mmCIF file of C-alpha atoms in Angstrom:
data_model
loop_
_atom_site.group_PDB
_atom_site.id
_atom_site.type_symbol
_atom_site.label_atom_id
_atom_site.label_comp_id
_atom_site.label_asym_id
_atom_site.label_seq_id
_atom_site.Cartn_x
_atom_site.Cartn_y
_atom_site.Cartn_z
ATOM 1 C CA MET A 7 0.270 -0.008 0.282
ATOM 2 C CA LEU A 8 1.088 3.170 -1.131
ATOM 3 C CA LEU A 9 -0.747 5.848 1.220
ATOM 4 C CA THR A 10 0.822 9.699 0.697
ATOM 5 C CA ASN A 11 -0.772 12.309 3.416
ATOM 6 C CA ILE A 12 0.294 16.123 3.553
ATOM 7 C CA ILE A 13 0.405 17.280 6.990
ATOM 8 C CA THR A 14 0.388 21.041 7.566
ATOM 9 C CA THR A 15 1.733 21.380 10.997
ATOM 10 C CA SER A 16 5.469 20.214 11.959
ATOM 11 C CA ALA A 17 4.101 19.842 15.569
ATOM 12 C CA ILE A 18 1.716 16.813 14.449
ATOM 13 C CA LEU A 19 4.776 15.333 12.548
ATOM 14 C CA GLY A 20 6.917 15.602 15.956
ATOM 15 C CA ALA A 21 4.064 13.277 17.894
ATOM 16 C CA ALA A 22 3.479 11.498 14.768
ATOM 17 C CA LEU A 23 7.529 10.488 15.072
ATOM 18 C CA ALA A 24 7.542 9.439 18.479
ATOM 19 C CA ALA A 25 4.559 7.100 18.034
ATOM 20 C CA PRO A 26 4.689 3.429 17.346
ATOM 21 C CA ALA A 27 4.252 1.823 13.554
ATOM 22 C CA PRO A 28 0.798 0.610 13.167
ATOM 23 C CA ARG A 29 0.678 -3.696 12.960
ATOM 24 C CA HIS A 30 -1.873 -5.051 10.316
ATOM 25 C CA HIS A 31 -3.604 -8.616 10.878
ATOM 26 C CA GLN A 32 -3.984 -11.204 8.441
ATOM 27 C CA HIS A 33 -6.142 -14.345 9.942
ATOM 28 C CA GLN A 34 -4.738 -17.880 9.044
ATOM 29 C CA HIS A 35 -7.721 -20.288 7.308
ATOM 30 C CA LYS A 36 -5.245 -23.219 7.038
ATOM 31 C CA ARG A 37 -3.643 -25.257 9.228
ATOM 32 C CA ASP A 38 -0.226 -25.055 7.907
ATOM 33 C CA GLU A 39 -0.514 -21.181 7.155
ATOM 34 C CA VAL A 40 1.269 -18.839 9.476
ATOM 35 C CA THR A 41 -0.181 -15.810 10.707
ATOM 36 C CA THR A 42 1.615 -12.599 9.725
ATOM 37 C CA THR A 43 1.957 -9.498 11.302
ATOM 38 C CA LEU A 44 2.777 -6.983 8.832
ATOM 39 C CA ARG A 45 4.662 -3.289 9.652
ATOM 40 C CA ASN A 46 4.590 0.065 7.056
ATOM 41 C CA ALA A 47 8.054 1.842 6.775
ATOM 42 C CA VAL A 48 8.052 5.244 6.718
ATOM 43 C CA THR A 49 9.923 7.978 4.317
ATOM 44 C CA VAL A 50 9.554 11.191 5.754
ATOM 45 C CA VAL A 51 10.250 14.325 3.213
ATOM 46 C CA VAL A 52 10.050 18.010 3.974
ATOM 47 C CA ASN A 53 10.263 20.227 1.395
ATOM 48 C CA GLY A 54 10.818 17.548 -1.380
ATOM 49 C CA ALA A 55 14.598 16.557 0.420
ATOM 50 C CA ALA A 56 14.788 13.178 2.527
ATOM 51 C CA PRO A 57 15.853 13.866 5.991
ATOM 52 C CA THR A 58 19.630 13.199 6.918
ATOM 53 C CA ALA A 59 18.808 10.785 9.431
ATOM 54 C CA ALA A 60 16.526 7.583 9.275
ATOM 55 C CA ALA A 61 13.137 8.061 9.638
ATOM 56 C CA GLN A 62 11.054 6.597 12.642
ATOM 57 C CA PRO A 63 8.512 4.899 12.657
ATOM 58 C CA ILE A 64 5.059 6.870 12.580
ATOM 59 C CA ASP A 65 1.472 5.477 13.501
ATOM 60 C CA GLU A 66 -0.565 6.116 10.602
ATOM 61 C CA SER A 67 -3.792 6.428 12.542
ATOM 62 C CA ALA A 68 -2.265 9.434 14.646
ATOM 63 C CA VAL A 69 -1.644 11.458 11.517
ATOM 64 C CA LEU A 70 -4.655 10.348 9.865
ATOM 65 C CA ASN A 71 -6.770 11.240 12.991
ATOM 66 C CA ASN A 72 -4.796 14.704 13.737
ATOM 67 C CA ASN A 73 -6.684 18.198 12.659
ATOM 68 C CA ALA A 74 -4.167 20.933 11.673
ATOM 69 C CA ASP A 75 -5.129 24.464 11.729
ATOM 70 C CA ALA A 76 -1.991 26.203 11.595
ATOM 71 C CA ALA A 77 -0.734 26.586 8.341
ATOM 72 C CA THR A 78 3.438 25.705 8.006
ATOM 73 C CA THR A 79 5.545 24.123 5.971
ATOM 74 C CA PRO A 80 3.547 20.796 3.792
ATOM 75 C CA VAL A 81 5.470 18.013 5.045
ATOM 76 C CA THR A 82 4.701 14.699 3.214
ATOM 77 C CA THR A 83 4.882 11.080 5.017
ATOM 78 C CA THR A 84 4.659 8.003 2.674
ATOM 79 C CA LEU A 85 4.466 4.784 4.206
ATOM 80 C CA ALA A 86 5.430 1.571 1.723
ATOM 81 C CA PRO A 87 4.472 -2.053 2.503
ATOM 82 C CA ALA A 88 7.296 -3.913 4.704
ATOM 83 C CA ASN A 89 6.647 -6.748 2.266
ATOM 84 C CA THR A 90 6.075 -6.536 -1.731
ATOM 85 C CA VAL A 91 5.826 -9.164 -4.802
ATOM 86 C CA ALA A 92 9.010 -9.276 -6.689
ATOM 87 C CA GLN A 93 8.717 -7.691 -10.102
ATOM 88 C CA GLN A 94 5.217 -6.838 -8.884
ATOM 89 C CA ALA A 95 3.347 -3.646 -10.856
ATOM 90 C CA THR A 96 1.059 -3.395 -7.499
ATOM 91 C CA THR A 97 1.472 -2.812 -4.475
ATOM 92 C CA PRO A 98 0.080 -4.840 -1.692
ATOM 93 C CA ALA A 99 -2.224 -3.654 0.377
ATOM 94 C CA HIS A 100 -2.468 -4.729 4.467
ATOM 95 C CA THR A 101 -5.247 -5.853 6.450
ATOM 96 C CA GLU A 102 -7.096 -3.611 7.864
ATOM 97 C CA GLU A 103 -6.298 0.110 8.453
ATOM 98 C CA THR A 104 -8.012 2.882 10.233
ATOM 99 C CA ALA A 105 -10.866 3.504 7.811
ATOM 100 C CA THR A 106 -10.949 7.555 7.690
ATOM 101 C CA SER A 107 -14.395 8.821 6.716
ATOM 102 C CA THR A 108 -15.142 8.843 2.864
ATOM 103 C CA THR A 109 -17.453 10.597 1.296
ATOM 104 C CA ALA A 110 -19.548 8.029 -1.253
ATOM 105 C CA ALA A 111 -22.681 7.111 -3.044
ATOM 106 C CA ALA A 112 -24.257 5.045 -1.577
ATOM 107 C CA ALA A 113 -23.857 1.390 -2.187
ATOM 108 C CA PRO A 114 -26.463 -0.694 -3.180
ATOM 109 C CA VAL A 115 -27.123 -3.773 -1.304
ATOM 110 C CA SER A 116 -25.372 -6.521 -2.699
ATOM 111 C CA THR A 117 -27.206 -9.574 -3.751
ATOM 112 C CA GLY A 118 -23.999 -11.696 -5.194
ATOM 113 C CA GLY A 119 -24.462 -15.043 -6.177
ATOM 114 C CA SER A 120 -27.181 -16.146 -8.013
ATOM 115 C CA SER A 121 -30.008 -14.754 -5.765
ATOM 116 C CA SER A 122 -31.989 -11.626 -7.382
ATOM 117 C CA SER A 123 -32.715 -10.243 -4.035
ATOM 118 C CA SER A 124 -31.048 -9.065 -1.158
ATOM 119 C CA SER A 125 -33.855 -9.587 1.398
ATOM 120 C CA SER A 126 -34.325 -13.287 -0.321
ATOM 121 C CA ASN A 127 -30.295 -13.845 1.335
ATOM 122 C CA VAL A 128 -31.094 -13.207 5.101
ATOM 123 C CA GLY A 129 -32.653 -16.121 6.687
ATOM 124 C CA ALA A 130 -33.022 -16.450 10.606
ATOM 125 C CA GLY A 131 -29.687 -16.471 11.491
ATOM 126 C CA GLY A 132 -30.070 -12.549 9.939
ATOM 127 C CA ALA A 133 -27.107 -12.289 7.435
ATOM 128 C CA LYS A 134 -26.053 -13.831 4.212
ATOM 129 C CA GLY A 135 -24.225 -16.852 5.662
ATOM 130 C CA ILE A 136 -21.196 -17.891 7.739
ATOM 131 C CA THR A 137 -17.718 -19.247 7.488
ATOM 132 C CA TYR A 138 -17.102 -22.656 8.516
ATOM 133 C CA SER A 139 -13.514 -24.866 8.638
ATOM 134 C CA PRO A 140 -13.959 -28.196 9.469
ATOM 135 C CA TYR A 141 -10.897 -28.741 11.794
ATOM 136 C CA ASN A 142 -10.732 -30.005 15.206
ATOM 137 C CA GLY A 143 -9.172 -28.368 18.256
ATOM 138 C CA ASP A 144 -5.739 -30.357 17.364
ATOM 139 C CA GLY A 145 -6.320 -29.245 13.734
ATOM 140 C CA SER A 146 -7.182 -32.937 12.851
ATOM 141 C CA CYS A 147 -10.027 -33.284 10.387
ATOM 142 C CA LYS A 148 -13.420 -33.627 11.654
ATOM 143 C CA SER A 149 -15.919 -36.520 11.058
ATOM 144 C CA THR A 150 -18.383 -37.005 8.975
ATOM 145 C CA SER A 151 -20.876 -37.195 11.549
ATOM 146 C CA GLN A 152 -19.140 -34.180 13.504
ATOM 147 C CA VAL A 153 -19.722 -32.052 10.582
ATOM 148 C CA ALA A 154 -23.444 -33.200 10.365
ATOM 149 C CA SER A 155 -23.595 -32.205 14.346
ATOM 150 C CA ASP A 156 -22.071 -28.644 13.420
ATOM 151 C CA LEU A 157 -23.970 -27.969 10.426
ATOM 152 C CA ALA A 158 -27.266 -28.388 12.497
ATOM 153 C CA GLN A 159 -26.349 -25.679 14.466
ATOM 154 C CA LEU A 160 -26.147 -23.496 11.352
ATOM 155 C CA THR A 161 -29.097 -24.011 9.728
ATOM 156 C CA ASP A 162 -30.552 -20.872 10.258
ATOM 157 C CA TYR A 163 -27.927 -19.459 7.160
ATOM 158 C CA GLY A 164 -28.674 -19.452 3.778
ATOM 159 C CA LEU A 165 -24.796 -19.606 2.483
ATOM 160 C CA ILE A 166 -22.106 -21.423 4.109
ATOM 161 C CA ARG A 167 -18.450 -20.526 2.753
ATOM 162 C CA LEU A 168 -15.906 -22.776 2.665
ATOM 163 C CA TYR A 169 -12.051 -21.753 2.587
ATOM 164 C CA GLY A 170 -10.974 -25.416 0.644
ATOM 165 C CA VAL A 171 -11.433 -28.871 -0.454
ATOM 166 C CA ASP A 172 -8.886 -30.932 1.959
ATOM 167 C CA CYS A 173 -10.582 -33.055 4.869
ATOM 168 C CA ASP A 174 -13.298 -34.422 2.155
ATOM 169 C CA GLN A 175 -15.342 -30.709 3.746
ATOM 170 C CA VAL A 176 -16.704 -30.314 0.163
ATOM 171 C CA ALA A 177 -18.672 -33.622 0.353
ATOM 172 C CA ASN A 178 -19.076 -33.733 4.108
ATOM 173 C CA VAL A 179 -20.901 -30.312 4.136
ATOM 174 C CA LEU A 180 -23.238 -31.441 0.950
ATOM 175 C CA GLN A 181 -24.097 -34.336 3.018
ATOM 176 C CA ALA A 182 -25.312 -32.557 5.959
ATOM 177 C CA LYS A 183 -26.545 -29.038 4.885
ATOM 178 C CA SER A 184 -29.840 -28.509 4.198
ATOM 179 C CA SER A 185 -31.929 -28.462 0.415
ATOM 180 C CA SER A 186 -32.089 -24.942 1.496
ATOM 181 C CA GLN A 187 -28.467 -23.700 1.827
ATOM 182 C CA LYS A 188 -26.080 -23.009 -0.791
ATOM 183 C CA LEU A 189 -22.151 -23.633 -0.644
ATOM 184 C CA PHE A 190 -19.909 -20.549 -0.803
ATOM 185 C CA LEU A 191 -16.783 -22.695 -2.000
ATOM 186 C CA GLY A 192 -12.861 -21.954 -1.955
ATOM 187 C CA ILE A 193 -9.418 -23.022 -3.795
ATOM 188 C CA PHE A 194 -7.043 -22.177 -1.392
ATOM 189 C CA TYR A 195 -4.204 -23.246 -3.010
ATOM 190 C CA VAL A 196 -3.544 -21.518 -6.573
ATOM 191 C CA ASP A 197 -0.936 -23.448 -7.694
ATOM 192 C CA GLN A 198 -3.545 -26.503 -7.260
ATOM 193 C CA ILE A 199 -6.723 -24.994 -8.757
ATOM 194 C CA GLN A 200 -7.232 -28.173 -10.944
ATOM 195 C CA ASN A 201 -7.283 -30.446 -7.861
ATOM 196 C CA GLY A 202 -9.295 -28.221 -6.366
ATOM 197 C CA VAL A 203 -11.732 -28.439 -9.300
ATOM 198 C CA ASP A 204 -11.863 -32.590 -9.588
ATOM 199 C CA THR A 205 -12.768 -32.459 -5.919
ATOM 200 C CA MET A 206 -15.199 -30.135 -6.139
ATOM 201 C CA LYS A 207 -16.792 -32.220 -8.785
ATOM 202 C CA ALA A 208 -16.227 -35.535 -7.212
ATOM 203 C CA ALA A 209 -17.691 -34.671 -4.103
ATOM 204 C CA ILE A 210 -21.090 -32.644 -6.448
ATOM 205 C CA ASP A 211 -21.281 -35.412 -8.349
ATOM 206 C CA GLN A 212 -22.043 -38.164 -5.339
ATOM 207 C CA TYR A 213 -23.965 -35.718 -3.093
ATOM 208 C CA GLY A 214 -25.364 -32.777 -4.716
ATOM 209 C CA SER A 215 -25.390 -30.921 -7.922
ATOM 210 C CA TRP A 216 -23.527 -27.544 -8.778
ATOM 211 C CA SER A 217 -27.071 -26.070 -8.112
ATOM 212 C CA ASP A 218 -25.876 -26.490 -4.438
ATOM 213 C CA VAL A 219 -23.359 -23.718 -5.145
ATOM 214 C CA ASP A 220 -23.495 -19.994 -5.298
ATOM 215 C CA THR A 221 -20.076 -18.659 -5.555
ATOM 216 C CA VAL A 222 -16.119 -20.124 -6.090
ATOM 217 C CA SER A 223 -13.238 -18.226 -4.480
ATOM 218 C CA VAL A 224 -9.801 -18.697 -5.886
ATOM 219 C CA GLY A 225 -7.415 -17.651 -2.883
ATOM 220 C CA ASN A 226 -7.825 -15.799 -0.123
ATOM 221 C CA GLU A 227 -6.488 -12.105 0.934
ATOM 222 C CA LEU A 228 -3.448 -12.870 -1.864
ATOM 223 C CA VAL A 229 -2.814 -9.552 -2.885
ATOM 224 C CA ASN A 230 -3.191 -8.665 0.836
ATOM 225 C CA GLY A 231 -0.669 -10.846 2.229
ATOM 226 C CA GLY A 232 2.037 -9.735 -0.436
ATOM 227 C CA GLN A 233 1.177 -13.372 -2.158
ATOM 228 C CA ALA A 234 0.095 -12.430 -6.010
ATOM 229 C CA SER A 235 0.082 -9.528 -8.155
ATOM 230 C CA THR A 236 -3.340 -8.229 -9.174
ATOM 231 C CA GLY A 237 -2.716 -9.741 -12.521
ATOM 232 C CA GLN A 238 -1.438 -12.982 -11.434
ATOM 233 C CA VAL A 239 -4.921 -12.811 -9.177
ATOM 234 C CA GLY A 240 -6.834 -12.414 -13.405
ATOM 235 C CA GLN A 241 -4.913 -15.589 -14.139
ATOM 236 C CA TYR A 242 -5.776 -17.482 -11.434
ATOM 237 C CA ILE A 243 -9.394 -16.574 -11.800
ATOM 238 C CA SER A 244 -9.429 -17.191 -15.261
ATOM 239 C CA THR A 245 -7.822 -20.852 -14.740
ATOM 240 C CA ALA A 246 -10.196 -21.452 -12.432
ATOM 241 C CA ARG A 247 -13.337 -20.423 -14.286
ATOM 242 C CA SER A 248 -12.515 -22.259 -17.341
ATOM 243 C CA ALA A 249 -11.982 -25.393 -14.981
ATOM 244 C CA LEU A 250 -15.165 -24.647 -13.017
ATOM 245 C CA GLN A 251 -16.544 -24.451 -16.333
ATOM 246 C CA SER A 252 -15.702 -27.668 -18.012
ATOM 247 C CA ALA A 253 -16.544 -29.067 -15.286
ATOM 248 C CA GLY A 254 -20.116 -27.897 -15.351
ATOM 249 C CA TYR A 255 -20.222 -25.026 -13.243
ATOM 250 C CA SER A 256 -21.021 -21.587 -14.466
ATOM 251 C CA GLY A 257 -21.718 -19.316 -11.435
ATOM 252 C CA PRO A 258 -19.519 -16.709 -10.120
ATOM 253 C CA VAL A 259 -15.762 -17.314 -9.565
ATOM 254 C CA VAL A 260 -14.319 -14.303 -7.247
ATOM 255 C CA SER A 261 -11.108 -13.975 -5.538
ATOM 256 C CA VAL A 262 -11.510 -12.715 -1.706
ATOM 257 C CA ASP A 263 -9.185 -9.882 -0.470
ATOM 258 C CA THR A 264 -9.298 -7.442 2.204
ATOM 259 C CA PHE A 265 -11.443 -4.092 1.337
ATOM 260 C CA ILE A 266 -8.421 -2.083 1.497
ATOM 261 C CA ALA A 267 -6.682 -3.961 -0.724
ATOM 262 C CA VAL A 268 -9.208 -3.371 -2.807
ATOM 263 C CA ILE A 269 -9.965 -0.008 -2.211
ATOM 264 C CA ASN A 270 -5.497 0.573 -3.033
ATOM 265 C CA ASN A 271 -5.643 -1.741 -6.244
ATOM 266 C CA PRO A 272 -8.712 -1.098 -7.957
ATOM 267 C CA ASP A 273 -7.646 -3.371 -10.926
ATOM 268 C CA LEU A 274 -8.875 -6.147 -8.848
ATOM 269 C CA CYS A 275 -12.689 -4.977 -9.855
ATOM 270 C CA ASN A 276 -11.889 -6.388 -13.339
ATOM 271 C CA TYR A 277 -11.437 -10.492 -12.626
ATOM 272 C CA SER A 278 -14.175 -11.661 -9.884
ATOM 273 C CA ASP A 279 -17.728 -11.702 -10.720
ATOM 274 C CA TYR A 280 -18.240 -9.325 -7.968
ATOM 275 C CA MET A 281 -16.406 -8.379 -5.263
ATOM 276 C CA ALA A 282 -15.673 -10.393 -2.553
ATOM 277 C CA ILE A 283 -14.082 -9.028 0.646
ATOM 278 C CA ASN A 284 -13.336 -9.344 4.465
ATOM 279 C CA ALA A 285 -13.478 -6.715 7.081
ATOM 280 C CA HIS A 286 -12.814 -7.042 10.541
ATOM 281 C CA ALA A 287 -14.013 -3.800 12.579
ATOM 282 C CA TYR A 288 -12.084 -4.872 15.504
ATOM 283 C CA PHE A 289 -8.911 -4.196 14.032
ATOM 284 C CA ASP A 290 -9.879 -0.700 12.865
ATOM 285 C CA GLN A 291 -8.972 0.400 16.762
ATOM 286 C CA ASN A 292 -11.186 3.079 16.409
ATOM 287 C CA THR A 293 -14.530 1.569 15.997
ATOM 288 C CA ALA A 294 -16.869 -0.089 19.244
ATOM 289 C CA ALA A 295 -18.320 -3.139 19.120
ATOM 290 C CA GLU A 296 -21.993 -1.765 19.033
ATOM 291 C CA ASN A 297 -20.614 0.140 16.057
ATOM 292 C CA ALA A 298 -19.287 -2.894 13.971
ATOM 293 C CA GLY A 299 -22.071 -2.557 11.338
ATOM 294 C CA PRO A 300 -21.997 0.990 10.441
ATOM 295 C CA TRP A 301 -18.136 0.811 9.623
ATOM 296 C CA VAL A 302 -18.826 -2.602 7.920
ATOM 297 C CA LEU A 303 -21.367 -0.586 5.411
ATOM 298 C CA GLN A 304 -18.714 2.077 5.162
ATOM 299 C CA GLN A 305 -16.104 -0.623 3.813
ATOM 300 C CA ILE A 306 -18.418 -2.002 1.020
ATOM 301 C CA GLN A 307 -19.224 1.711 -0.021
ATOM 302 C CA ARG A 308 -15.723 2.803 -0.304
ATOM 303 C CA VAL A 309 -15.229 -0.731 -2.514
ATOM 304 C CA TRP A 310 -18.376 -0.170 -4.523
ATOM 305 C CA THR A 311 -16.770 3.299 -5.347
ATOM 306 C CA ALA A 312 -13.035 2.332 -6.078
ATOM 307 C CA CYS A 313 -14.582 0.121 -8.380
ATOM 308 C CA GLY A 314 -16.638 2.534 -10.346
ATOM 309 C CA GLY A 315 -20.096 1.385 -8.998
ATOM 310 C CA ASN A 316 -19.605 -1.598 -11.367
ATOM 311 C CA LYS A 317 -19.386 -3.964 -9.208
ATOM 312 C CA GLU A 318 -21.836 -5.467 -6.430
ATOM 313 C CA VAL A 319 -20.305 -6.306 -2.987
ATOM 314 C CA VAL A 320 -20.445 -9.102 -0.629
ATOM 315 C CA VAL A 321 -18.458 -9.184 2.664
ATOM 316 C CA THR A 322 -17.328 -12.295 3.037
ATOM 317 C CA GLU A 323 -16.130 -12.335 6.445
ATOM 318 C CA SER A 324 -16.918 -9.770 9.392
ATOM 319 C CA GLY A 325 -17.056 -10.379 13.191
ATOM 320 C CA TRP A 326 -16.146 -9.953 16.297
ATOM 321 C CA PRO A 327 -13.578 -11.814 18.605
ATOM 322 C CA SER A 328 -14.827 -12.540 22.148
ATOM 323 C CA GLN A 329 -11.494 -12.859 23.840
ATOM 324 C CA GLY A 330 -7.955 -11.207 22.928
ATOM 325 C CA GLN A 331 -5.983 -7.653 24.070
ATOM 326 C CA THR A 332 -8.138 -4.514 24.091
ATOM 327 C CA TYR A 333 -7.146 -2.176 20.995
ATOM 328 C CA GLY A 334 -7.384 0.955 21.043
ATOM 329 C CA VAL A 335 -11.737 0.816 21.886
ATOM 330 C CA ALA A 336 -12.112 -2.195 20.407
ATOM 331 C CA VAL A 337 -12.689 -4.714 23.245
ATOM 332 C CA PRO A 338 -13.037 -8.659 22.711
ATOM 333 C CA SER A 339 -15.652 -10.224 25.203
ATOM 334 C CA LYS A 340 -18.795 -11.975 24.407
ATOM 335 C CA GLU A 341 -20.764 -9.601 24.955
ATOM 336 C CA ASN A 342 -19.225 -7.289 22.581
ATOM 337 C CA GLN A 343 -19.233 -9.838 20.355
ATOM 338 C CA ALA A 344 -22.905 -10.202 20.381
ATOM 339 C CA ALA A 345 -23.377 -6.529 20.309
ATOM 340 C CA ALA A 346 -21.096 -6.238 16.929
ATOM 341 C CA ILE A 347 -22.689 -9.257 15.325
ATOM 342 C CA SER A 348 -26.216 -7.761 15.857
ATOM 343 C CA SER A 349 -25.030 -4.434 14.542
ATOM 344 C CA ILE A 350 -24.014 -6.094 11.373
ATOM 345 C CA LYS A 351 -26.687 -7.744 11.572
ATOM 346 C CA ASP A 352 -28.909 -4.794 11.485
ATOM 347 C CA THR A 353 -26.906 -2.600 9.206
ATOM 348 C CA CYS A 354 -25.795 -5.051 6.004
ATOM 349 C CA GLY A 355 -26.893 -7.914 7.121
ATOM 350 C CA SER A 356 -27.996 -9.239 3.951
ATOM 351 C CA SER A 357 -24.451 -8.376 2.109
ATOM 352 C CA THR A 358 -22.447 -9.780 4.875
ATOM 353 C CA VAL A 359 -20.998 -13.522 6.006
ATOM 354 C CA LEU A 360 -20.295 -13.344 9.261
ATOM 355 C CA PHE A 361 -17.126 -15.589 10.556
ATOM 356 C CA ASN A 362 -17.033 -17.752 11.984
ATOM 357 C CA ALA A 363 -19.195 -20.536 13.438
ATOM 358 C CA PHE A 364 -16.901 -21.644 16.067
ATOM 359 C CA ASN A 365 -13.423 -21.030 17.721
ATOM 360 C CA ASP A 366 -10.748 -22.244 16.106
ATOM 361 C CA TYR A 367 -8.581 -23.552 18.463
ATOM 362 C CA TRP A 368 -6.423 -25.416 16.023
ATOM 363 C CA LYS A 369 -4.902 -21.672 15.466
ATOM 364 C CA ALA A 370 -2.113 -20.458 16.427
ATOM 365 C CA ASP A 371 -2.760 -17.006 19.186
ATOM 366 C CA GLY A 372 -2.141 -14.523 16.240
ATOM 367 C CA TYR A 373 -1.810 -11.007 16.462
ATOM 368 C CA LEU A 374 -3.610 -9.328 19.753
ATOM 369 C CA ASP A 375 -4.068 -13.010 20.799
ATOM 370 C CA VAL A 376 -7.608 -12.914 19.203
ATOM 371 C CA GLU A 377 -7.399 -15.546 16.406
ATOM 372 C CA LYS A 378 -8.674 -18.663 18.281
ATOM 373 C CA TYR A 379 -11.788 -16.770 19.374
ATOM 374 C CA TRP A 380 -13.875 -15.712 16.822
ATOM 375 C CA GLY A 381 -16.590 -18.232 17.015
ATOM 376 C CA ILE A 382 -20.300 -16.961 17.544
ATOM 377 C CA TYR A 383 -21.265 -20.352 18.359
ATOM 378 C CA GLY A 384 -18.300 -21.236 21.064
ATOM 379 C CA ASN A 385 -16.749 -24.326 20.595
#
């Protein structure tokens, strides 16, 4: 992410330079994936000249939220990502940045998938859907009966999002879901696209039909994590779309990334059939749990605007941790999780897939010790 801010007081600059660099969160969704904590490096340029001493870390949110009343020499701060893809034309964005107020045309409530109206996407669960991972606390695969027991608790949701094809999860969830539920399937490993499609097709042929599938995603937060350029994401989607069509699927194909990755890399708007984004108010640090819904809606509007109003936007992850460290005004607790989920449902539930069905004890504690504790239904 390349972010340039003009700061009009030297006093603000001095305060900002003394603050720590922000850290950004990245969910891990596979048992062998490592949670990454990213930092922004800062170069400060005064009157077009680089400083003689090495620039100190700067708190991005402190700079963005200060009001500059005095007119002094403009100072430009340039925040560059700590990790980039080699020979990549675009800059990878990082997961959750402070969402400053943005004036944008109101985005239409997204339907995504094949549904014809957003209201039809909200079941008794109050949201478009919910995410699900088929792993025990020790990282082993859940059995067919365990998956069935889990899915029995999720019948209020019309859409179940999966991240991969391992652990027979496509077959097991197809057998366990109700006839009215749809699946948001995922190909996690972009170097195994054909294998992912073949695994999906085998499960579909035995336990259902492609009409059970709302959407197929390729990769998760690839640009945000610096794992691919926007052009590479486009190639992955094209490869998957072709393989899926050959397998008999003709529905939407997307690549999920964070809201800020799309805003900073609008080329991503060219590839997915609709924009699938992850957005978590907790990592904004300036948003309390009860305001999570309006914050998520703002990110939907920002992405819709970044894509020129030409693509529908679906939030494919949004939730709140029940345990972990306090981050600004964001406090993890069961009570705050319930407040955040309620706010999201009330504000933009028809466009949001809630994260996550159950706690993921197989994960590392992660940044701010929250990675394990997003489960809405506990264990």
